[in-house]
Amino acid sequence: MDLSVELTTMAEGVTKAVSEASQSGLDIKNHVLVEDLFGTGFRVTYTHMNTWIIMGCLFLFAIIVRIKLNKFKAVPNTGFQNFIEAIVEAMDNFVSSNMGNKYSYFGNWFFGVFAFILISNLIGLLGFRAPTADLATTACLGFSTFFLIHFMGIFKGRKEYFKGYLDPFPFWLPMNIISELATPVSLSFRLFGNILGGSIIMGLFYTLPAYVKVGIPAALHIYFDVFAGFLQTFIFVMLSMSFIADKIPDETKN
């Protein structure tokens, strides 16, 4: 059997295993739920549905916080106020330490990004397909960071921003451009690959006999959904902050 036949056989085996995993309780495929929404030709998939659910939950949470904000005291007297102030202060400190005190307002943006990615990663614990296991979702997040990187670079760096493409030598311009274009690709593929990989491993594990799976899925979910979910969320936000901060002149950060 030559190499091409072996690779084909392996690919067929993996495809069959993933298909069996889909039928065993943990669906890792991005199935189409609605083929033609209201005659518009727009398809609704698991990723769309789960993304809307997460957005709805975050929107509802924001409304609740806004309503209760008027009742907050100078000295917190409720657990809810302590919780809100703790996460806001933590994000402000996180952003300030990476981007400078002057740009702590980015905490508003990165808190939303952090919350969305984290919930998207953790939603697998409830049996849902993680939106971040879809490249379209992570690509949108990556290109959002890409836009902020160059917007802040042009807005704050001006001439220094454009001169940076000629460092260390003018003929290095094509390589610098390719390097910048690689940023959203690396951000999106890193998040997408880790979350999808965890989903596939869990799906394959669920195809094993029942006596093998006793207690083990819980431990694997803790690793792939909780630990990896938190870690990949932190990495994405941390790298986004670092890339944006690199384009901002140091003298404007404090």
Short mmCIF file of C-alpha atoms in Angstrom, two decimals:
data_model
loop_
_atom_site.label_atom_id
_atom_site.label_comp_id
_atom_site.label_asym_id
_atom_site.label_seq_id
_atom_site.Cartn_x
_atom_site.Cartn_y
_atom_site.Cartn_z
CA MET A 1 0.00 0.00 0.00
CA ASP A 2 1.57 3.28 -1.06
CA LEU A 3 1.57 6.49 0.98
CA SER A 4 -1.34 8.11 -0.87
CA VAL A 5 -3.59 5.11 -0.18
CA GLU A 6 -2.58 5.12 3.51
CA LEU A 7 -3.35 8.82 3.83
CA THR A 8 -6.70 8.35 2.10
CA THR A 9 -7.57 5.49 4.46
CA MET A 10 -6.60 7.58 7.50
CA ALA A 11 -8.67 10.52 6.27
CA GLU A 12 -11.68 8.28 5.73
CA GLY A 13 -11.24 6.84 9.22
CA VAL A 14 -11.11 10.27 10.84
CA THR A 15 -14.13 11.43 8.83
CA LYS A 16 -16.09 8.35 9.93
CA ALA A 17 -15.08 8.86 13.57
CA VAL A 18 -16.12 12.51 13.51
CA SER A 19 -19.42 11.52 11.92
CA GLU A 20 -19.99 8.92 14.65
CA ALA A 21 -19.09 11.52 17.28
CA SER A 22 -21.80 13.76 15.88
CA GLN A 23 -24.35 11.03 16.51
CA SER A 24 -23.16 10.19 20.02
CA GLY A 25 -24.33 13.26 21.89
CA LEU A 26 -21.69 15.90 21.24
CA ASP A 27 -22.28 17.52 17.86
CA ILE A 28 -19.13 19.19 16.54
CA LYS A 29 -20.46 19.99 13.08
CA ASN A 30 -21.71 23.42 12.10
CA HIS A 31 -25.06 22.16 10.81
CA VAL A 32 -27.43 24.41 8.89
CA LEU A 33 -30.61 25.01 10.89
CA VAL A 34 -32.45 27.13 8.32
CA GLU A 35 -31.59 26.88 4.63
CA ASP A 36 -33.42 30.00 3.44
CA LEU A 37 -34.35 32.55 6.11
CA PHE A 38 -37.54 34.39 5.06
CA GLY A 39 -36.67 33.84 1.41
CA THR A 40 -33.47 35.91 1.66
CA GLY A 41 -31.13 33.02 0.85
CA PHE A 42 -29.42 33.53 4.22
CA ARG A 43 -28.55 30.29 6.01
CA VAL A 44 -28.73 29.99 9.79
CA THR A 45 -26.17 27.63 11.32
CA TYR A 46 -25.31 26.48 14.84
CA THR A 47 -22.65 29.18 14.93
CA HIS A 48 -25.22 31.89 14.15
CA MET A 49 -27.69 30.59 16.72
CA ASN A 50 -25.14 30.17 19.51
CA THR A 51 -23.59 33.57 18.76
CA TRP A 52 -27.00 35.22 19.00
CA ILE A 53 -27.64 33.44 22.31
CA ILE A 54 -24.35 34.68 23.74
CA MET A 55 -24.94 38.21 22.46
CA GLY A 56 -28.44 38.16 23.95
CA CYS A 57 -27.10 37.05 27.35
CA LEU A 58 -24.41 39.74 27.33
CA PHE A 59 -26.94 42.37 26.26
CA LEU A 60 -29.30 41.31 29.07
CA PHE A 61 -26.42 41.39 31.56
CA ALA A 62 -25.50 44.92 30.42
CA ILE A 63 -29.11 46.08 30.90
CA ILE A 64 -29.23 44.62 34.42
CA VAL A 65 -25.94 46.32 35.33
CA ARG A 66 -27.14 49.63 33.90
CA ILE A 67 -30.37 49.46 35.93
CA LYS A 68 -28.57 48.58 39.15
CA LEU A 69 -25.82 51.14 38.54
CA ASN A 70 -28.03 53.91 39.91
CA LYS A 71 -28.28 52.02 43.20
CA PHE A 72 -24.54 51.52 43.63
CA LYS A 73 -23.05 53.09 46.79
CA ALA A 74 -19.70 54.79 47.33
CA VAL A 75 -18.89 51.89 49.65
CA PRO A 76 -20.16 48.64 48.11
CA ASN A 77 -22.82 46.98 50.24
CA THR A 78 -23.91 44.15 47.94
CA GLY A 79 -22.17 41.17 46.41
CA PHE A 80 -23.31 42.21 42.94
CA GLN A 81 -21.69 45.65 43.21
CA ASN A 82 -18.49 44.09 44.56
CA PHE A 83 -18.45 41.66 41.63
CA ILE A 84 -18.99 44.38 39.00
CA GLU A 85 -16.41 46.71 40.50
CA ALA A 86 -13.89 43.86 40.81
CA ILE A 87 -14.09 42.84 37.14
CA VAL A 88 -14.08 46.46 35.92
CA GLU A 89 -11.06 47.32 38.08
CA ALA A 90 -9.25 44.13 37.01
CA MET A 91 -9.78 44.89 33.32
CA ASP A 92 -8.75 48.55 33.74
CA ASN A 93 -5.55 47.50 35.51
CA PHE A 94 -4.90 44.84 32.88
CA VAL A 95 -5.26 47.31 30.03
CA SER A 96 -3.30 50.08 31.80
CA SER A 97 -0.37 47.78 32.53
CA ASN A 98 -0.16 46.74 28.86
CA MET A 99 -1.17 49.90 26.99
CA GLY A 100 -0.53 52.76 29.44
CA ASN A 101 -2.84 54.70 31.73
CA LYS A 102 -3.92 57.05 28.97
CA TYR A 103 -5.48 54.19 27.04
CA SER A 104 -7.31 52.52 29.90
CA TYR A 105 -10.55 53.31 28.03
CA PHE A 106 -9.75 50.30 25.83
CA GLY A 107 -10.92 48.29 28.82
CA ASN A 108 -14.48 48.86 27.62
CA TRP A 109 -13.72 47.16 24.32
CA PHE A 110 -11.55 44.38 25.64
CA PHE A 111 -13.97 43.49 28.41
CA GLY A 112 -16.63 42.85 25.77
CA VAL A 113 -14.18 40.83 23.65
CA PHE A 114 -12.98 38.87 26.68
CA ALA A 115 -16.53 38.09 27.84
CA PHE A 116 -17.70 37.05 24.37
CA ILE A 117 -14.73 34.77 23.65
CA LEU A 118 -14.76 33.23 27.12
CA ILE A 119 -18.47 32.40 27.04
CA SER A 120 -18.10 31.12 23.47
CA ASN A 121 -15.34 28.79 24.66
CA LEU A 122 -17.21 27.63 27.76
CA ILE A 123 -20.52 27.02 26.03
CA GLY A 124 -19.30 23.54 25.09
CA LEU A 125 -19.89 22.55 28.72
CA LEU A 126 -23.63 22.85 28.02
CA GLY A 127 -23.42 20.72 24.89
CA PHE A 128 -23.47 23.63 22.46
CA ARG A 129 -21.04 24.07 19.59
CA ALA A 130 -18.54 26.84 20.43
CA PRO A 131 -18.82 29.79 17.98
CA THR A 132 -15.04 30.15 18.29
CA ALA A 133 -14.72 26.70 16.68
CA ASP A 134 -15.82 28.45 13.47
CA LEU A 135 -13.11 30.30 11.53
CA ALA A 136 -15.61 32.98 10.45
CA THR A 137 -16.06 34.02 14.10
CA THR A 138 -12.39 34.11 15.00
CA ALA A 139 -11.53 35.85 11.70
CA CYS A 140 -13.97 38.66 12.54
CA LEU A 141 -12.35 39.04 15.96
CA GLY A 142 -8.87 38.98 14.40
CA PHE A 143 -9.71 41.63 11.82
CA SER A 144 -11.30 43.81 14.53
CA THR A 145 -7.93 43.83 16.26
CA PHE A 146 -6.22 44.43 12.90
CA PHE A 147 -8.38 47.52 12.31
CA LEU A 148 -7.63 48.91 15.80
CA ILE A 149 -3.90 48.28 15.38
CA HIS A 150 -3.63 50.40 12.26
CA PHE A 151 -6.23 52.96 13.25
CA MET A 152 -4.33 53.76 16.45
CA GLY A 153 -1.02 53.60 14.60
CA ILE A 154 -2.12 56.19 12.03
CA PHE A 155 -4.08 58.32 14.52
CA LYS A 156 -1.36 58.46 17.19
CA GLY A 157 1.84 57.60 15.34
CA ARG A 158 1.28 59.54 12.11
CA LYS A 159 4.67 59.80 10.35
CA GLU A 160 6.30 57.29 12.68
CA TYR A 161 3.69 54.72 11.73
CA PHE A 162 4.55 54.89 8.04
CA LYS A 163 8.30 55.11 8.70
CA GLY A 164 8.02 51.85 10.61
CA TYR A 165 7.38 49.99 7.37
CA LEU A 166 10.84 51.03 6.15
CA ASP A 167 12.69 49.65 9.19
CA PRO A 168 15.35 48.41 9.38
CA PHE A 169 15.92 49.02 5.65
CA PRO A 170 13.64 50.51 2.93
CA PHE A 171 13.83 47.34 0.83
CA TRP A 172 12.28 45.49 3.79
CA LEU A 173 8.91 47.12 2.99
CA PRO A 174 7.29 44.01 1.37
CA MET A 175 8.26 41.83 4.35
CA ASN A 176 6.89 44.36 6.83
CA ILE A 177 3.59 44.50 4.95
CA ILE A 178 3.35 40.69 4.90
CA SER A 179 4.14 40.66 8.63
CA GLU A 180 1.27 43.05 9.33
CA LEU A 181 -1.14 41.05 7.18
CA ALA A 182 -0.16 37.90 9.06
CA THR A 183 -1.32 39.35 12.39
CA PRO A 184 -5.09 38.78 12.01
CA VAL A 185 -4.42 35.39 10.42
CA SER A 186 -2.30 34.21 13.36
CA LEU A 187 -4.76 35.60 15.92
CA SER A 188 -7.79 33.99 14.32
CA PHE A 189 -6.18 30.63 13.50
CA ARG A 190 -4.65 30.26 16.97
CA LEU A 191 -8.02 30.67 18.68
CA PHE A 192 -9.91 28.68 16.04
CA GLY A 193 -7.44 25.78 15.97
CA ASN A 194 -7.28 25.31 19.72
CA ILE A 195 -11.04 25.40 20.28
CA LEU A 196 -11.90 23.26 17.25
CA GLY A 197 -9.15 20.80 18.16
CA GLY A 198 -10.60 20.39 21.65
CA SER A 199 -14.09 19.88 20.21
CA ILE A 200 -12.86 17.20 17.81
CA ILE A 201 -10.94 15.35 20.54
CA MET A 202 -14.00 15.40 22.80
CA GLY A 203 -16.19 14.24 19.91
CA LEU A 204 -13.86 11.36 19.13
CA PHE A 205 -13.68 10.39 22.80
CA TYR A 206 -17.47 10.13 22.98
CA THR A 207 -17.33 7.35 20.36
CA LEU A 208 -15.48 5.06 22.78
CA PRO A 209 -17.34 2.31 24.68
CA ALA A 210 -19.26 3.43 27.76
CA TYR A 211 -17.04 1.54 30.24
CA VAL A 212 -13.99 3.53 29.06
CA LYS A 213 -15.67 6.90 29.51
CA VAL A 214 -16.54 6.63 33.22
CA GLY A 215 -15.46 9.89 34.86
CA ILE A 216 -12.98 10.78 32.12
CA PRO A 217 -15.19 13.16 30.04
CA ALA A 218 -15.56 15.48 33.04
CA ALA A 219 -11.78 15.79 33.37
CA LEU A 220 -11.37 16.35 29.63
CA HIS A 221 -14.10 19.00 29.62
CA ILE A 222 -12.33 20.79 32.46
CA TYR A 223 -9.14 20.87 30.40
CA PHE A 224 -10.44 21.56 26.90
CA ASP A 225 -13.41 23.77 27.78
CA VAL A 226 -12.45 25.49 31.03
CA PHE A 227 -8.65 25.62 31.17
CA ALA A 228 -8.03 25.95 27.41
CA GLY A 229 -11.04 28.28 27.13
CA PHE A 230 -9.66 30.70 29.72
CA LEU A 231 -6.12 30.38 28.38
CA GLN A 232 -7.01 31.07 24.74
CA THR A 233 -9.23 33.99 25.76
CA PHE A 234 -6.40 35.51 27.78
CA ILE A 235 -3.87 34.95 24.96
CA PHE A 236 -6.11 36.55 22.33
CA VAL A 237 -6.81 39.65 24.44
CA MET A 238 -3.21 39.93 25.64
CA LEU A 239 -1.79 39.72 22.12
CA SER A 240 -4.38 42.20 20.81
CA MET A 241 -3.38 44.71 23.47
CA SER A 242 0.31 44.18 22.74
CA PHE A 243 -0.10 44.62 18.98
CA ILE A 244 -2.10 47.83 19.43
CA ALA A 245 0.32 49.19 22.03
CA ASP A 246 3.27 48.54 19.70
CA LYS A 247 1.80 51.01 17.19
CA ILE A 248 1.29 53.76 19.78
CA PRO A 249 4.30 56.05 20.49
CA ASP A 250 5.64 55.54 24.02
CA GLU A 251 5.45 59.24 24.86
CA THR A 252 1.65 59.21 24.50
CA LYS A 253 1.00 56.26 26.84
CA ASN A 254 1.22 58.08 30.19
#
